[in-house]
Coordinates of C-alpha atoms and ligand atoms in Angstrom, one line a residue:
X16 CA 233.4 60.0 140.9
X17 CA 235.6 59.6 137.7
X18 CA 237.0 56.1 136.4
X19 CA 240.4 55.2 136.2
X20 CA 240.1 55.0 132.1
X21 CA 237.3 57.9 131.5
X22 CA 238.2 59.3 128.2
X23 CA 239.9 55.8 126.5
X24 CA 238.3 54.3 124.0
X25 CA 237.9 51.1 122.9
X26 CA 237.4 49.4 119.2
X27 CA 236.1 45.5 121.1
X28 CA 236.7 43.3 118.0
X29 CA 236.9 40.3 120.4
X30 CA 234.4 37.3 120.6
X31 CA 233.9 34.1 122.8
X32 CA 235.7 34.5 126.1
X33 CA 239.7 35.4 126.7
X34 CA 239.0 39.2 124.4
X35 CA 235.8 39.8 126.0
X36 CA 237.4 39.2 129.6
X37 CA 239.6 41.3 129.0
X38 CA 237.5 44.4 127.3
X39 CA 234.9 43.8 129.8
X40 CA 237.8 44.3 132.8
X41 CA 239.1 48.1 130.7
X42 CA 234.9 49.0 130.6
X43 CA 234.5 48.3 134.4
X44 CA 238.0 50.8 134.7
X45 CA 236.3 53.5 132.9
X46 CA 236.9 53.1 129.3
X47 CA 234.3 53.1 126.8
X48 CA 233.9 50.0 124.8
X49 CA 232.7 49.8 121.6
X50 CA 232.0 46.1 120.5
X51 CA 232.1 45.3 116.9
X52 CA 230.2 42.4 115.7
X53 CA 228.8 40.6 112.9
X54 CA 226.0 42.1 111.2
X55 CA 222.8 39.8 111.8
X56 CA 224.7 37.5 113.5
X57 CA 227.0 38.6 116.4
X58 CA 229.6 36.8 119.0
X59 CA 228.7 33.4 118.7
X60 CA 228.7 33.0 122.4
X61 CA 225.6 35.1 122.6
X62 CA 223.5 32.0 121.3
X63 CA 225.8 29.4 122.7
X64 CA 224.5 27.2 126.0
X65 CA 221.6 29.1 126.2
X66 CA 219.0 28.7 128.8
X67 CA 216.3 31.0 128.3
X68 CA 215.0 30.6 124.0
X69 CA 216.1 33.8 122.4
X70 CA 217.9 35.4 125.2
X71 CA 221.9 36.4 125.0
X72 CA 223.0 33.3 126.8
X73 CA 224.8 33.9 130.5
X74 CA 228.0 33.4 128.5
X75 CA 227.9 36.2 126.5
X76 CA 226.2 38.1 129.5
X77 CA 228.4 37.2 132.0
X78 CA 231.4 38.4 129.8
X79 CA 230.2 41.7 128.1
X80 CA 228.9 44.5 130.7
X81 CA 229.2 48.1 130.2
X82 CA 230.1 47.5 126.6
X83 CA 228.5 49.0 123.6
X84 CA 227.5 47.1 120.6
X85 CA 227.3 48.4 116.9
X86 CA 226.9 46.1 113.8
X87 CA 228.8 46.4 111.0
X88 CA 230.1 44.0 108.2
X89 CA 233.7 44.3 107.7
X90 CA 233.9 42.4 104.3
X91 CA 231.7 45.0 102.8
X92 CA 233.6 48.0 101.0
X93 CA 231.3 50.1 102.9
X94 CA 231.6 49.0 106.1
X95 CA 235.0 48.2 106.0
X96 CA 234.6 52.6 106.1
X97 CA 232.8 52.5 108.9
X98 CA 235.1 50.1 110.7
X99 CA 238.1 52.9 109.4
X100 CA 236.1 55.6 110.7
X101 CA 236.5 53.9 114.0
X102 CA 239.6 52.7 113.8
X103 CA 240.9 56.9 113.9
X104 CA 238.7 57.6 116.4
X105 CA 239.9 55.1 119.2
X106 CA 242.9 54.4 121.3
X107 CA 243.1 50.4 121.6
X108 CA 241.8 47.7 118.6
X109 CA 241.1 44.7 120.7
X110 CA 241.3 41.7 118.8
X111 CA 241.1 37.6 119.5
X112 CA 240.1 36.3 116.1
X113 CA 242.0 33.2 114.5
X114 CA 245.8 34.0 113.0
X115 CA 245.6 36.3 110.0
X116 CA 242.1 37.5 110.2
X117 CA 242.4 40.9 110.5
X118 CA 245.0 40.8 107.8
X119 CA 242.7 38.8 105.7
X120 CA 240.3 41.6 106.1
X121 CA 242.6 44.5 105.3
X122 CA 243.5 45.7 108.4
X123 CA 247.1 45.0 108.5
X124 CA 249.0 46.8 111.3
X125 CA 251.0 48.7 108.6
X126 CA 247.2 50.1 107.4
X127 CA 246.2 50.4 111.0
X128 CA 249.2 52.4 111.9
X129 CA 248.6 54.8 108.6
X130 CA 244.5 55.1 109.7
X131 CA 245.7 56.0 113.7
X132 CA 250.0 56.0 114.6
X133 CA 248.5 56.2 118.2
X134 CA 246.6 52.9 118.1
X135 CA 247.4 50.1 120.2
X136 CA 246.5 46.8 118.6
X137 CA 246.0 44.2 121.2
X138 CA 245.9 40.6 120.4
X139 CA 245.2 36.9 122.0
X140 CA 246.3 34.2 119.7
X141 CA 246.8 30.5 120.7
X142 CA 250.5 30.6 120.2
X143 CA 253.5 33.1 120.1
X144 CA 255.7 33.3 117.0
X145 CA 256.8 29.7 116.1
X146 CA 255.3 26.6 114.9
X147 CA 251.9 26.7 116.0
X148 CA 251.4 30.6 115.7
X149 CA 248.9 30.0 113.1
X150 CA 246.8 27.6 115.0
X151 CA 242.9 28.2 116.4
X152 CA 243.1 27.2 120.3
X153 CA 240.5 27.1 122.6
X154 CA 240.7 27.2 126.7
X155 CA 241.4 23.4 127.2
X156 CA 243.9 23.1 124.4
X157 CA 246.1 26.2 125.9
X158 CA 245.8 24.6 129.7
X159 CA 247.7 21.5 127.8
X160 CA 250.2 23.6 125.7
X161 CA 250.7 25.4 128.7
X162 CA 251.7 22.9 130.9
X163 CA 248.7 22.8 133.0
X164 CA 247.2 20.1 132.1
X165 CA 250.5 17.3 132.9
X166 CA 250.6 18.7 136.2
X167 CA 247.1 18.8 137.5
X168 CA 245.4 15.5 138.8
X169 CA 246.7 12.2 140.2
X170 CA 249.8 10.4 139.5
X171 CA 247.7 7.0 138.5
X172 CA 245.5 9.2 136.3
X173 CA 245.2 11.1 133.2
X174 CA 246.2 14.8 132.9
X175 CA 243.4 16.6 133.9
X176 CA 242.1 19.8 133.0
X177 CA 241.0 22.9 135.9
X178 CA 237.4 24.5 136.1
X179 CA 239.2 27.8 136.2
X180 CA 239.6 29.2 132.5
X181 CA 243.2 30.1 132.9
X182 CA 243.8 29.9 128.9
X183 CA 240.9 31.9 128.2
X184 CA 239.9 34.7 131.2
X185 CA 244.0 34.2 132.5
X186 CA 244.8 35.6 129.1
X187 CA 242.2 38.2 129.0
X188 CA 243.9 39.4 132.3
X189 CA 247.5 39.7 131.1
X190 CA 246.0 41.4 127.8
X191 CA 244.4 44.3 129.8
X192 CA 247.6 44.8 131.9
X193 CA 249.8 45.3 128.4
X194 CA 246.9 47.1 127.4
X195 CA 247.3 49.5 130.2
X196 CA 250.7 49.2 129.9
X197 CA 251.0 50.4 126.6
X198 CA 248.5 53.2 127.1
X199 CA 250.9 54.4 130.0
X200 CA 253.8 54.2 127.3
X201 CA 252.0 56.1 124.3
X202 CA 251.8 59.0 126.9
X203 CA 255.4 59.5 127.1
X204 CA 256.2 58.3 123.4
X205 CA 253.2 59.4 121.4
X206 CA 252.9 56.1 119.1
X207 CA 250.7 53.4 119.4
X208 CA 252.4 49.6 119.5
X209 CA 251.5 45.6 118.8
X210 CA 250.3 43.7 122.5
X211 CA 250.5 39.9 121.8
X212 CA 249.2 37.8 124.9
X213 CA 249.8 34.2 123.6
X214 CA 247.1 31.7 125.3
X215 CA 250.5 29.0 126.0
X216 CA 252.7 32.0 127.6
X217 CA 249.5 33.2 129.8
X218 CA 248.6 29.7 130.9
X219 CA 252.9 28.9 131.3
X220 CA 252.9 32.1 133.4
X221 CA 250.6 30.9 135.9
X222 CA 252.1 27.3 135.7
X223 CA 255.5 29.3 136.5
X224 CA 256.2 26.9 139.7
X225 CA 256.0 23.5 137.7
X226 CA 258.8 25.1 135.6
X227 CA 260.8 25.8 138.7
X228 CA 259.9 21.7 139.9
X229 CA 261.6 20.7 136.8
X230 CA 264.8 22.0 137.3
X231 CA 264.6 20.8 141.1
X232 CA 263.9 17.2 140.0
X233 CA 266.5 17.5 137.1
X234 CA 268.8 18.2 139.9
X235 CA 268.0 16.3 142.9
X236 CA 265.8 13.3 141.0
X237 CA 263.3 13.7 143.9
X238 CA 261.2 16.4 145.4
X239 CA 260.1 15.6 148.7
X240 CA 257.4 18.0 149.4
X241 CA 255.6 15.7 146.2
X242 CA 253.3 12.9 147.3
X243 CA 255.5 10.0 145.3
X244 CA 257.5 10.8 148.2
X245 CA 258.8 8.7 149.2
X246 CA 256.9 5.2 148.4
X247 CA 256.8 6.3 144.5
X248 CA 258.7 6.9 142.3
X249 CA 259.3 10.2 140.1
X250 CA 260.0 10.5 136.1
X251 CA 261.6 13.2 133.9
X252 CA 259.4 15.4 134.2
X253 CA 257.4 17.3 136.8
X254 CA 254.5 14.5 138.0
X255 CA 250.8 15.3 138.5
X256 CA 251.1 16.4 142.0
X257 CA 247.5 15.5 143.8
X258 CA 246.0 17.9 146.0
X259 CA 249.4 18.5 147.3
X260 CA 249.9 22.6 147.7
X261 CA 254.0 22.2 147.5
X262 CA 256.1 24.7 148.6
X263 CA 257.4 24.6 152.6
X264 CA 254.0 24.0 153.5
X265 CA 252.3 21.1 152.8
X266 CA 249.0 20.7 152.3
X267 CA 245.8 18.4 151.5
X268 CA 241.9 17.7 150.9
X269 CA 240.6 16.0 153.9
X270 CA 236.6 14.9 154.1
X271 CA 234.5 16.5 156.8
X272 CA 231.4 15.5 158.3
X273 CA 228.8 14.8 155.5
X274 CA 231.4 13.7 152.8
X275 CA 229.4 10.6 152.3
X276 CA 226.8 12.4 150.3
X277 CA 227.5 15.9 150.0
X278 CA 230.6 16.1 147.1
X279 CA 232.0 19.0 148.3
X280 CA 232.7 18.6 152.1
X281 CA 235.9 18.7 152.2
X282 CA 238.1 21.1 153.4
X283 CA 241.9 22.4 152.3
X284 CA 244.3 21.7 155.5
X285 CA 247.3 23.4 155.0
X286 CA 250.2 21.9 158.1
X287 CA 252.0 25.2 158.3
X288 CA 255.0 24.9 160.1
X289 CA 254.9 27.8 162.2
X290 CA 251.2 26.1 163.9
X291 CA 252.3 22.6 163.9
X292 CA 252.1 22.7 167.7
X293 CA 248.6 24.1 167.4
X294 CA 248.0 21.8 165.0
X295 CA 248.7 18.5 167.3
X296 CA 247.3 20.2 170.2
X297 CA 243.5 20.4 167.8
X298 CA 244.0 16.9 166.7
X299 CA 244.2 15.3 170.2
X300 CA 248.3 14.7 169.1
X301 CA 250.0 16.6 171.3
X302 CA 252.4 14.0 172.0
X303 CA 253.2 14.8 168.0
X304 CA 254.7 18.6 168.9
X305 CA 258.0 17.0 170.8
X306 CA 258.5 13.6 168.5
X307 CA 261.2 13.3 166.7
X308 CA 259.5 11.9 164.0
X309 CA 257.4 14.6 163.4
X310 CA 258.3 17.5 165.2
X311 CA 260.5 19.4 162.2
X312 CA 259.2 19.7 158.9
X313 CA 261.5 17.6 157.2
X314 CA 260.8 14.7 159.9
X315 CA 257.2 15.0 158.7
X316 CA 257.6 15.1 154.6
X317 CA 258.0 11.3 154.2
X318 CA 254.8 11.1 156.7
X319 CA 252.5 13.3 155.2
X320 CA 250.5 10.5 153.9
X321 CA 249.7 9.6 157.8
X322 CA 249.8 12.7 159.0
X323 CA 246.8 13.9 156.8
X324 CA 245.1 10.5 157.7
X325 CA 245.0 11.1 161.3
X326 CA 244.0 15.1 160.9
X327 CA 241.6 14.1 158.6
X328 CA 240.0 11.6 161.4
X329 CA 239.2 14.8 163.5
X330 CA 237.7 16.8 160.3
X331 CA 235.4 13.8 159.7
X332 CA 233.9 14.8 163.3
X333 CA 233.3 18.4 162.2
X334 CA 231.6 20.3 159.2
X335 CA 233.7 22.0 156.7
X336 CA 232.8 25.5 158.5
X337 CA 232.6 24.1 161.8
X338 CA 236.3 23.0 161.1
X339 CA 237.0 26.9 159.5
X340 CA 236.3 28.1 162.2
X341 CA 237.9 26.3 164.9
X342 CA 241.5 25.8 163.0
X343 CA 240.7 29.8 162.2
X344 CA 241.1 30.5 165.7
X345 CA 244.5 28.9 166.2
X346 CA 245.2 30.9 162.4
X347 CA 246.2 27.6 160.9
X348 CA 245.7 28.2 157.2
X349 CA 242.3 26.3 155.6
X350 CA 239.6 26.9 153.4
X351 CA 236.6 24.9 152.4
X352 CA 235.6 23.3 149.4
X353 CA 232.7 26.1 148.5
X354 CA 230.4 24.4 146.0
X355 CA 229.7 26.8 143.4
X356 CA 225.8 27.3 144.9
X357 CA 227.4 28.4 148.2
X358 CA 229.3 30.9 146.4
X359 CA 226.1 32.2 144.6
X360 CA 225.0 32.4 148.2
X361 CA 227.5 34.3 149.6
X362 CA 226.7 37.4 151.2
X363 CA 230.4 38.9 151.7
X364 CA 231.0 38.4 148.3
X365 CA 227.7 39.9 147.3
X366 CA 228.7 43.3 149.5
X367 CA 231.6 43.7 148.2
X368 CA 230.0 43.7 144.2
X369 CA 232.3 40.1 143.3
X370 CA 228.9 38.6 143.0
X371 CA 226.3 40.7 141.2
X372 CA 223.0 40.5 140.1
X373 CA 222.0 42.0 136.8
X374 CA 219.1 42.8 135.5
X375 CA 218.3 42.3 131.7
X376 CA 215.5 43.7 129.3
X377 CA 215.5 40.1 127.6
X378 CA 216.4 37.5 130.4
X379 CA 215.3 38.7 133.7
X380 CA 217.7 39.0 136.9
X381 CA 221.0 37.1 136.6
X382 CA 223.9 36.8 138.8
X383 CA 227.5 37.6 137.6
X384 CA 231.0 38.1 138.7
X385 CA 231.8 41.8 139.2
X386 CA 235.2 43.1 139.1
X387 CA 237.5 41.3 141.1
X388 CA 240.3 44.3 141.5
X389 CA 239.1 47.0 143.5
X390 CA 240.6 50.8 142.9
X391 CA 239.6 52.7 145.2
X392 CA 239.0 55.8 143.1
X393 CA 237.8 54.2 140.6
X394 CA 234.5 52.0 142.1
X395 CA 232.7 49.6 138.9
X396 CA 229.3 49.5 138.5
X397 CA 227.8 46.4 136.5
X398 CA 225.7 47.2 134.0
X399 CA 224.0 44.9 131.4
X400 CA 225.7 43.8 128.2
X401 CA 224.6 44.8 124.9
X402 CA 222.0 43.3 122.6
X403 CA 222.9 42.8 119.2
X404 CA 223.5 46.0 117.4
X405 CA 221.9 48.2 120.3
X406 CA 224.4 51.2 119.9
X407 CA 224.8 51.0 116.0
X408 CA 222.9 54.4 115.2
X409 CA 224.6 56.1 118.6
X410 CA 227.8 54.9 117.7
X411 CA 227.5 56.1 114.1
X412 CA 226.6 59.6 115.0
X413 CA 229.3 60.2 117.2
X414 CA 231.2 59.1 114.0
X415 CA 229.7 61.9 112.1
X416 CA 227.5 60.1 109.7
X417 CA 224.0 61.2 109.3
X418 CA 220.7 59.3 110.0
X419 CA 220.1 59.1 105.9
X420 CA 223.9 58.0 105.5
X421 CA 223.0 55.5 108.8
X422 CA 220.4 54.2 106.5
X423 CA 221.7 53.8 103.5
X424 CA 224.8 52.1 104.8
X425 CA 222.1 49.7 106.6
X426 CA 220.0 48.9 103.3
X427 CA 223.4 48.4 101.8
X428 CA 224.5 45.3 104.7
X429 CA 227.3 47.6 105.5
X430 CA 225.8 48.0 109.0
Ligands
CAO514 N1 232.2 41.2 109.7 C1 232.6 40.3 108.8 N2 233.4 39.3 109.1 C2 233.8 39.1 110.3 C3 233.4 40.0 111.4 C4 232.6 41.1 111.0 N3 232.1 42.0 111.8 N4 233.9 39.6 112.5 C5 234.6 38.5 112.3 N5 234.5 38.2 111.0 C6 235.2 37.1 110.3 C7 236.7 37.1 110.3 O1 237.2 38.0 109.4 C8 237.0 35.7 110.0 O2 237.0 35.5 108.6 P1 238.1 34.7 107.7 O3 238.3 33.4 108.3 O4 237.5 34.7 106.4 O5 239.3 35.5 107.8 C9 235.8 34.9 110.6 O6 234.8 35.9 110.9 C10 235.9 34.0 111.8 O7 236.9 34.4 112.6 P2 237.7 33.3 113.5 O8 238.4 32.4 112.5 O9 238.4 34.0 114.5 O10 236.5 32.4 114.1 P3 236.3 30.8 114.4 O11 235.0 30.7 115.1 O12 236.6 30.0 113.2 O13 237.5 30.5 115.5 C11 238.7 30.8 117.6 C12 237.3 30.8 116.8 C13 238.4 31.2 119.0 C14 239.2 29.3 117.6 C15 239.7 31.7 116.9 O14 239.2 33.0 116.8 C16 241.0 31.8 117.6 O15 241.9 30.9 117.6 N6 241.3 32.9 118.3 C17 242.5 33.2 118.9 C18 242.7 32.4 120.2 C19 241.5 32.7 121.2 O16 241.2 33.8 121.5 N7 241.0 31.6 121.6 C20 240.1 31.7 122.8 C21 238.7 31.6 122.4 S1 237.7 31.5 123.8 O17 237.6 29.9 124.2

């Protein structure tokens, strides 16, 4: 069966993690990426955290399958050729290197637009246009910028940072889809164009609801469905909002059985109106469906606090999947806290290839995340990343060069 992007191809000039998410996500659709990396040394990631001595660590693993990987030193007059060479020969230059880089190495997109009109030249940067757009930014520092980072944890706490790379893999994501985007575009137009996905807009994008909070509080001072309601008190801006899920339907993290030494057993209890009789009737508070007090959702908002006190007393009495599957029954919306081992464990997500294991010439078996969108003409298979330089000699053939030019160019540090 064909891929969705057989036939594109792709000049990967992206290192650490937000590029290669996103290259690694266009190679699993089909397209054939070409990674170009330092000669001799590579993406740094490949030696960063590793765990096995002189292995390509899990990080670069993990975010470089079905990619190809040539060498080539663009500072050198003869490989800046090379890169040239490639440069007319693909549809997409995928870049994530500090502000000015490329520039700096004479690939302007005036001199990428003479080489190939047709190109597309993708970029993540840290910032937009504006005051910070020449500023190096990393995962953490784009969750802040972003707005992430003043909204996630406890009121009597510090802003707190999410596991999830949002900054870095969130932007990779929005990347591909201008990518695709653009590619869709040049078929109808027949020129390439610039794809900017700025690390602050990406993570502001998926903080779009605390944006929407603002305005509410600017308007109303309170918000009710936020736990400082009602006993605290609320600021200018949008407060750090708990475990609270907002929205109409309010929701917690409640212990289960075994909380008192396993971390993670918890579960997410979500009081959805449209169960809050099945709800009462689980928790032994049936008298709860006809009160007053407690019967409407905007009766229960200033008694969440309790509410969530007295479900969590009947969670305490089951395990986290016990409770799953009881509240599951009654389709009142939960989930529990999966610790990243039971994920690793998980059969479902191993059948359906969103767990995968891999198999490397240098490090053994290894487990990854496969492709999380699913087309169904267009199934992935996960294959191994790259070493360093494996596809250099391949890569320059199909450029036309022959094996004596192939080694001259590599006696020369070109390649
Ligand atoms: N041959 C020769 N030189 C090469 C090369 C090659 N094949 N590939 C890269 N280089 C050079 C670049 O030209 C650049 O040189 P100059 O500084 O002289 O112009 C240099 O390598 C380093 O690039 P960099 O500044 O991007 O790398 P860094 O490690 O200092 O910064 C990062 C890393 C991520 C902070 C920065 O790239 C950045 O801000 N990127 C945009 C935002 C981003 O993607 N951040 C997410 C990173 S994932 O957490």
């Amino acid at each position: 069966m064909g891929k969705a992007l057989d036939g594109v191809r792709i000049l990967d000039f992206t290192h650490v993690q937000s590029g290669p998410t996103c290259t690694q996500l266009l190679a699993w659709f089909g397209a054939d990426v070409i990674k170009v990396e330092r000669a001799g040394a590579g993406d740094i990631t490949r030696e960063q955290l590793r765990d096995i001595p002189d292995a390509d660590s899990l990080y670069f693993t993990m975010l470089n399958h079905n990619k190809r990987s040539v060498t080539i030193d663009t500072k050198n007059p003869e490989g800046k050729l090379v890169l040239e060479a490639l440069i007319q020969k693909c549809d997409v230059l995928v870049e994530n290197f500090a502000p000015g880089a490329l520039d700096r190495m004479g690939f302007t997109w005036e001199r990428i637009q003479e080489l190939n009109p047709k190109m597309i030249v993708a970029s993540v940067k840290g910032f937009g246009p504006g005051p910070y757009e020449d500023c190096k930014v990393y995962e953490n520092v784009a969750q802040c910028v972003g707005g992430a980072a003043s909204t996630t944890g406890f009121d009597d706490g510090p802003p707190v940072v999410t596991g999830a790379q949002i900054g870095d893999s969130g932007t990779g994501l929005h990347l591909a889809l201008g990518i695709v985007t653009a590619l869709y575009q040049r078929t109808m137009t027949g020129r390439g164009q610039k794809v900017l996905a700025a690390m602050q807009d990406g993570v502001l994008n998926l903080c779009r609801v605390k944006l929407r909070d603002q305005q509410r509080l600017e308007r109303t001072g309170v918000m009710k469905e936020y736990p400082q309601y009602p006993n605290g008190t609320f600021g200018e801006a949008v407060p750090r909002a708990g475990n609270a899920s907002g929205g109409g339907q309010p929701g917690w993290i409640l212990k289960c059985k075994g909380w008192e030494h396993d971390p993670n057993a918890y579960i997410y209890f979500i009081t959805q109106a449209p169960v809050w009789v099945k709800i009462c009737n689980v928790i032994g508070k049936e008298a709860w469906a006809t009160d007053p007090e407690y019967a409407t959702p905007s009766a229960r908002l200033p008694r969440l606090k309790d509410i969530f006190a007295e479900i969590e007393r009947w969670t305490m009495t089951k395990t986290k999947f016990e409770a799953m599957e009881i509240l599951n029954k009654y389709d009142i919306p939960c989930g529990p806290i999966l610790s990243m081992k039971e994920i690793a464990e998980d059969d479902s997500l191993r059948k359906t290839g969103t767990i995968v294991e891999v198999d490397h010439p240098v490090r053994g078996k290894y487990l990854t995340v496969g492709n999380p969108i699913k087309l169904s003409d267009s199934p992935t298979d996960v294959t191994r990343s790259p070493l360093l330089g494996e596809h250099t000699d391949e890569v320059m053939a199909e450029l036309g060069y022959s094996r004596e030019q192939i080694e001259a160019l590599r006696t020369a540090g070109a390649i």
